[in-house]
Short mmCIF file of C-alpha atoms in Angstrom, two decimals:
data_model
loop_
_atom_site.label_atom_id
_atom_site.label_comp_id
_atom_site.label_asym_id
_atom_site.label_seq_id
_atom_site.Cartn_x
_atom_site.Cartn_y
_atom_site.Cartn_z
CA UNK H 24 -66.03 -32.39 -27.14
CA UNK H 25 -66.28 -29.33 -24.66
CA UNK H 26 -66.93 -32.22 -21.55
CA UNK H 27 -64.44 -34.01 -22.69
CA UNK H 28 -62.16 -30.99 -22.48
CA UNK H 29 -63.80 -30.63 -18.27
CA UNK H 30 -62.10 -33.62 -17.74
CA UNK H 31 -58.60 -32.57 -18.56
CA UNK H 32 -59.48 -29.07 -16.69
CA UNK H 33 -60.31 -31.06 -13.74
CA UNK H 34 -56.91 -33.23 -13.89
CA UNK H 35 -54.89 -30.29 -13.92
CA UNK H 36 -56.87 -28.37 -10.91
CA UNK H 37 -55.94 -31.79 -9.05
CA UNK H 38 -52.15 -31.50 -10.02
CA UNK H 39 -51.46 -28.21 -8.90
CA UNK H 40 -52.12 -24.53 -9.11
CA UNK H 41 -50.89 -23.36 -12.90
CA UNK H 42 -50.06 -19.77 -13.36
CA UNK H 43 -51.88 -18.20 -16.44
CA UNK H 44 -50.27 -14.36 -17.39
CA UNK H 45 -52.77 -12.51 -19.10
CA UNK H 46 -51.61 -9.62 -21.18
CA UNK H 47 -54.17 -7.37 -22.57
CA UNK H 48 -54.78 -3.51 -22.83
CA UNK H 49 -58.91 -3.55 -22.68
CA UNK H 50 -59.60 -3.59 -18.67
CA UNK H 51 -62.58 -5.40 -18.73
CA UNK H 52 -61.58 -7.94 -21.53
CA UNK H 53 -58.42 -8.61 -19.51
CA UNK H 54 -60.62 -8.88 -15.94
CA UNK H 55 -63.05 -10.91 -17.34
CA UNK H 56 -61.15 -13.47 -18.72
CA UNK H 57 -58.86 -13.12 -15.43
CA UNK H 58 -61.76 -13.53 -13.28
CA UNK H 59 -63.34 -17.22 -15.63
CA UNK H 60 -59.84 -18.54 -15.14
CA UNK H 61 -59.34 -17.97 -11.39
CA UNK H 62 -63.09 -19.71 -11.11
CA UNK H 63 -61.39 -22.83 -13.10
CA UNK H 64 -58.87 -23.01 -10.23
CA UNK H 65 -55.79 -21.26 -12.14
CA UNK H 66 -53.78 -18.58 -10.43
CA UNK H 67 -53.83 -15.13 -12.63
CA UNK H 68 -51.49 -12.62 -13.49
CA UNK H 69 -52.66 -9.77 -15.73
CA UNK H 70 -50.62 -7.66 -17.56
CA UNK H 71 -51.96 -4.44 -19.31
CA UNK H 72 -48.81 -3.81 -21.75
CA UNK H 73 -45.49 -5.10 -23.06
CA UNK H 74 -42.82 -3.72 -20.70
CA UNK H 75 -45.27 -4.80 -17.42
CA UNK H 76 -44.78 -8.48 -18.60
CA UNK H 77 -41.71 -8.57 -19.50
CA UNK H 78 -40.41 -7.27 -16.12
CA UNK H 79 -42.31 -9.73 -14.25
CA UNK H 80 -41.79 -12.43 -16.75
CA UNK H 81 -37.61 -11.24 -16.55
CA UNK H 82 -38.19 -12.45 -12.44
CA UNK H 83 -40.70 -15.19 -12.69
CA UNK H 84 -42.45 -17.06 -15.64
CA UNK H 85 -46.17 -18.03 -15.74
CA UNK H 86 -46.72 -21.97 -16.87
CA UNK H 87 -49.00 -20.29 -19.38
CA UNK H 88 -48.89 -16.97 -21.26
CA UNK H 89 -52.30 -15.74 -23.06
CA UNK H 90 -50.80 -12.45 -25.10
CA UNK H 91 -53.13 -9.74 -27.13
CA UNK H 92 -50.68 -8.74 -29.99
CA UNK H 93 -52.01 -5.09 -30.25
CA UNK H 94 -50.90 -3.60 -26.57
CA UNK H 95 -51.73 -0.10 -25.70
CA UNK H 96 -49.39 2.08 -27.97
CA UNK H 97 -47.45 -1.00 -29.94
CA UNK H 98 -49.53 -2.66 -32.79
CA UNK H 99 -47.41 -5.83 -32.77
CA UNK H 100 -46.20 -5.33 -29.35
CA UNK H 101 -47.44 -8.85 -28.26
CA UNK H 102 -45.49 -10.29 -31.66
CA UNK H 103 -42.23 -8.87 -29.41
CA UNK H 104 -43.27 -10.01 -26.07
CA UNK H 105 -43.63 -14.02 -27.49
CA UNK H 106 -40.52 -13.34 -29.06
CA UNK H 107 -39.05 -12.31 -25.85
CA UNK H 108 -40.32 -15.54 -23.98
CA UNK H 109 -39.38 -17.87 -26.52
CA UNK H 110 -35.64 -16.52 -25.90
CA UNK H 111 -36.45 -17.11 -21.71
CA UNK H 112 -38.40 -20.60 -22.78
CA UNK H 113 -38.33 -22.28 -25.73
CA UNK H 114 -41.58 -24.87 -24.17
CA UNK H 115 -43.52 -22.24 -22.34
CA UNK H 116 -46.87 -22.54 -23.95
CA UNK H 117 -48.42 -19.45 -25.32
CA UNK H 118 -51.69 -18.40 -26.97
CA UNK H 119 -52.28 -15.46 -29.22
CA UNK H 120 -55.66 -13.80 -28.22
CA UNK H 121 -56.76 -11.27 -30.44
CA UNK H 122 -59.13 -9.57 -32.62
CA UNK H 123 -57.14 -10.08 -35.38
CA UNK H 124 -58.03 -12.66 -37.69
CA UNK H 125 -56.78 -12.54 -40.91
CA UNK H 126 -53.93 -15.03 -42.17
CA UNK H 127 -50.70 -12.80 -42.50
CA UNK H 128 -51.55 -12.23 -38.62
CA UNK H 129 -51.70 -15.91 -37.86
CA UNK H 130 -48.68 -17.25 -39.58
CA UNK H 131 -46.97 -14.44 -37.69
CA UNK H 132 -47.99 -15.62 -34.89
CA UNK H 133 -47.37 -19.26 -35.18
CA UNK H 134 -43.86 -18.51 -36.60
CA UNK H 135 -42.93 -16.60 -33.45
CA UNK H 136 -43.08 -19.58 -31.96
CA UNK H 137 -46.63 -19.62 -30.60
CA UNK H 138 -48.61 -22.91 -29.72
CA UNK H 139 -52.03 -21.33 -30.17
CA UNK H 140 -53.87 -18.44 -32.02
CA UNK H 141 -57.03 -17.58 -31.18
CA UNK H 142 -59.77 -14.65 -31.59
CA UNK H 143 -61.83 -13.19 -29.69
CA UNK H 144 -65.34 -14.54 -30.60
CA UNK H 145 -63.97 -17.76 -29.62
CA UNK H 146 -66.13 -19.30 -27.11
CA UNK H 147 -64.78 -19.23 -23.56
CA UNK H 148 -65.52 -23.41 -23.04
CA UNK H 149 -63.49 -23.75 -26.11
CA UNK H 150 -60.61 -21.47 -24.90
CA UNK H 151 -60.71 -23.04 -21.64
CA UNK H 152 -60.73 -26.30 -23.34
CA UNK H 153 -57.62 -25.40 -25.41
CA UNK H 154 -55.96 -24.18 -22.34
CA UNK H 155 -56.51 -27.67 -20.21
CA UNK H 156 -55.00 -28.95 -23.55
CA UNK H 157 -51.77 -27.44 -23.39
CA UNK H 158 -51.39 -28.01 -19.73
CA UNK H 159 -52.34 -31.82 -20.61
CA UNK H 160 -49.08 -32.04 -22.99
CA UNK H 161 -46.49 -30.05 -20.50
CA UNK H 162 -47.77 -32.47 -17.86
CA UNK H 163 -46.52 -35.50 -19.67
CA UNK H 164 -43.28 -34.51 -19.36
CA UNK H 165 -43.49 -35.13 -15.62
CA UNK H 166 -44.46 -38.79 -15.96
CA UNK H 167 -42.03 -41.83 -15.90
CA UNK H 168 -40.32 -43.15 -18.49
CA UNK H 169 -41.40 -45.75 -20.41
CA UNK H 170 -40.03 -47.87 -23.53
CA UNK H 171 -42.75 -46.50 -25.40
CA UNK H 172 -41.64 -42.41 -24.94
CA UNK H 173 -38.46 -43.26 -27.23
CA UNK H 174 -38.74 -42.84 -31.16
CA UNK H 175 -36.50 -43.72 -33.31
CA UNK H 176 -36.46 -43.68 -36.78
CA UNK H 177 -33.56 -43.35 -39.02
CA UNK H 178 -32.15 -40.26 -38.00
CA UNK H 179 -34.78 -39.11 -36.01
CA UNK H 180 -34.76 -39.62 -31.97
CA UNK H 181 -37.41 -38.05 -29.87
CA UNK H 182 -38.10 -38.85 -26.01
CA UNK H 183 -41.91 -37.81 -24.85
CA UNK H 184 -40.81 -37.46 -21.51
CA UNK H 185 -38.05 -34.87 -21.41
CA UNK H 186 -39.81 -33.25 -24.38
CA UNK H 187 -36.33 -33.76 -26.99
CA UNK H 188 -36.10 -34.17 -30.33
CA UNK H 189 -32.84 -34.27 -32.61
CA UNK H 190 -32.24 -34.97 -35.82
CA UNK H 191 -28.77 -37.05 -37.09
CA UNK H 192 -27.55 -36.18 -33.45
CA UNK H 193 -28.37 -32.27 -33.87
CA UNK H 194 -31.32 -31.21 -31.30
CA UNK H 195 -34.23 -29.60 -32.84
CA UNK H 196 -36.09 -26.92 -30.65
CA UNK H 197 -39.53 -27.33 -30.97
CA UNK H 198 -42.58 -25.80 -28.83
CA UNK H 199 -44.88 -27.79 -27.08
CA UNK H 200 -47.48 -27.57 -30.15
CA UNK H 201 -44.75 -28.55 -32.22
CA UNK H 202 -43.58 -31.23 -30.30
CA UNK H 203 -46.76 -33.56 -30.45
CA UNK H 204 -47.82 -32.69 -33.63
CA UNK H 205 -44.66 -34.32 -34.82
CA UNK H 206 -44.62 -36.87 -32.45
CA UNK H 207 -48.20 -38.03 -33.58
CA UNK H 208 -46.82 -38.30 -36.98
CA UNK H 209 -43.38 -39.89 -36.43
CA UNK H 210 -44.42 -43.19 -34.30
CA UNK H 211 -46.80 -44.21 -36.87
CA UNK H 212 -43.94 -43.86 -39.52
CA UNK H 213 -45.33 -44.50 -43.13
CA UNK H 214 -49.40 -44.14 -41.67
CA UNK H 215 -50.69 -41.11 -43.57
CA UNK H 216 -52.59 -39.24 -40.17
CA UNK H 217 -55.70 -36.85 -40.70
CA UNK H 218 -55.72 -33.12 -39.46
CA UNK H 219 -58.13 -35.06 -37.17
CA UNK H 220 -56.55 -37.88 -36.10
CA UNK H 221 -53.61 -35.28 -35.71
CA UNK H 222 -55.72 -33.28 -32.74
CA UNK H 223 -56.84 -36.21 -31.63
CA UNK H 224 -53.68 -37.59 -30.67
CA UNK H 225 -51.76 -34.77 -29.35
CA UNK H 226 -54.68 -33.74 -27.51
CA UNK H 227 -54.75 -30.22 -29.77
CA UNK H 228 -58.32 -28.27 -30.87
CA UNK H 229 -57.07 -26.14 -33.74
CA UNK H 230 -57.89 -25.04 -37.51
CA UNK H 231 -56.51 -26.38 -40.65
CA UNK H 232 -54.89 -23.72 -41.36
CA UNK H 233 -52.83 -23.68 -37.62
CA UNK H 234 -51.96 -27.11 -38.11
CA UNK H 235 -50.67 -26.25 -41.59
CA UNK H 236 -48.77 -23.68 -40.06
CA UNK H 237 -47.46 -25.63 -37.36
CA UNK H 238 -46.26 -28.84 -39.92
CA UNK H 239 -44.30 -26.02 -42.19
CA UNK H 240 -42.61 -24.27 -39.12
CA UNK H 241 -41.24 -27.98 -38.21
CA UNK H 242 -40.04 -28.82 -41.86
CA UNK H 243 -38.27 -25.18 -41.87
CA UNK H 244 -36.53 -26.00 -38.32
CA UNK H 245 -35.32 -29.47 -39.61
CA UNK H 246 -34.12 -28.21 -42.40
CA UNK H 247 -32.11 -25.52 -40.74
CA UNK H 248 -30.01 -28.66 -39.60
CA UNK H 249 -30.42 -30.49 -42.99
CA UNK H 250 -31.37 -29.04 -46.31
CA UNK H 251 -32.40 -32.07 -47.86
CA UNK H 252 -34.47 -32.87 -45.22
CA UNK H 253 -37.70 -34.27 -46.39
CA UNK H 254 -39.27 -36.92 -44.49
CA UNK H 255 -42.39 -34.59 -43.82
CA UNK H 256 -44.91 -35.51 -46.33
CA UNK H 257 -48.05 -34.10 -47.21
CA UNK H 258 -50.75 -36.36 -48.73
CA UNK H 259 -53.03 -34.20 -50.56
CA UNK H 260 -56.91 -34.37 -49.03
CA UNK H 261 -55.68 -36.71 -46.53
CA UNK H 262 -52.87 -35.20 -44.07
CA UNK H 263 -49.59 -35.76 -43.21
CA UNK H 264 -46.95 -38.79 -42.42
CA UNK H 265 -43.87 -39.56 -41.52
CA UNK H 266 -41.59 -41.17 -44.67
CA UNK H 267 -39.88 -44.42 -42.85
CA UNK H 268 -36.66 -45.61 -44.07
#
């Protein structure tokens, strides 16, 4: 899986030089990571607290943001700073990077609006690999149009390209995660899909319990538009599809 993963790090060294803001208290955690991006070809910004960032993210935003939630003297000071980009971006990927890894901290997370949670005995292939992932998905929405971007079912439109979804006419703001998660489900409408076939198709590496997460915080934002909304459903010991008309 990892070399698979080299392949989409390569594409996106071809397409252009991504900036990655690292934000991170520990000096050598935040220069060593710093230093195995900029060797993938990545530009680097590091960041060693909350108020740094979100000055230079207030003037100019990274394509990626990799955020530590404990920063110096705030515990959950990186829960504020993705709250702060997700009012500057709502498609701006970002990855939780901490030592924290108990539940409560990763359903925080994910409901802040992050695409990603990950500790820090993750591998660094793997969190390079889920890196070249994201970048993978934003990239699409720089590709042409073609028939098969459009979804539509019932009351449900979505284009791949420009990265929309609404729901009976109301848009539905959805992070990049978000976006082809439910976008794997909802053009094989009626098709129950795995967790697996799930990452597989929107290109994601993640944990049962993220893409749990992730299907719940898209339910919740649909049904912010429609209470009865319910065309979500989960197939116990199987995964999730998308109830057609």
């Amino acid at each position: 899986m990892i070399n698979r993963f080299k392949l989409v790090v390569e594409t996106v060294k071809r397409t252009g030089l991504k900036r990655i803001a690292i934000v991170e208290d520990d000096p050598s955690i935040r220069e060593n990571y710093a230093s195995a991006l900029k060797k993938q070809g990545y530009e680097v910004l590091t960041y060693a607290n909350r108020p740094e960032a979100e000055a230079a993210f207030a003037q100019r935003l990274p394509d990626l943001a990799v955020v530590d939630i404990g920063l110096q003297d705030e515990i959950d000071g990186g829960f504020a700073l993705c709250q702060q980009l997700r009012s500057l971006s709502k498609t701006l990927p970002i990855i939780f990077f901490t030592a924290r890894d108990n539940d409560y901290d990763t359903i925080c997370g994910l409901r802040m609006g992050a695409d990603d949670y990950l500790t820090k005995d993750i591998s660094l292939p793997h969190l390079m690999a889920r890196i070249a992932a994201l970048f993978r998905r934003t990239e699409l929405l720089n590709q042409p149009q073609v028939a098969t971007d459009l979804i539509e079912s019932g009351d449900l439109q979505m284009d791949a390209n420009r990265m929309t979804v609404s729901w009976q006419g109301t848009p539905i703001e959805l992070t990049v995660t978000e976006f082809w998660m439910l976008h794997a489900i909802a053009k094989f409408a009626g098709h129950v899909k795995s967790r697996q076939q799930l990452m597989d198709e929107s290109k994601m590496v993640v944990d049962d319990t993220t893409i749990t997460s992730h299907i719940k915080r898209i339910r919740k934002k649909f049904m912010q538009v429609d209470g009865e909304f319910d065309r979500i459903e989960t197939v116990y010991g199987m995964g999730y599809r998308w109830k057609s008309d």
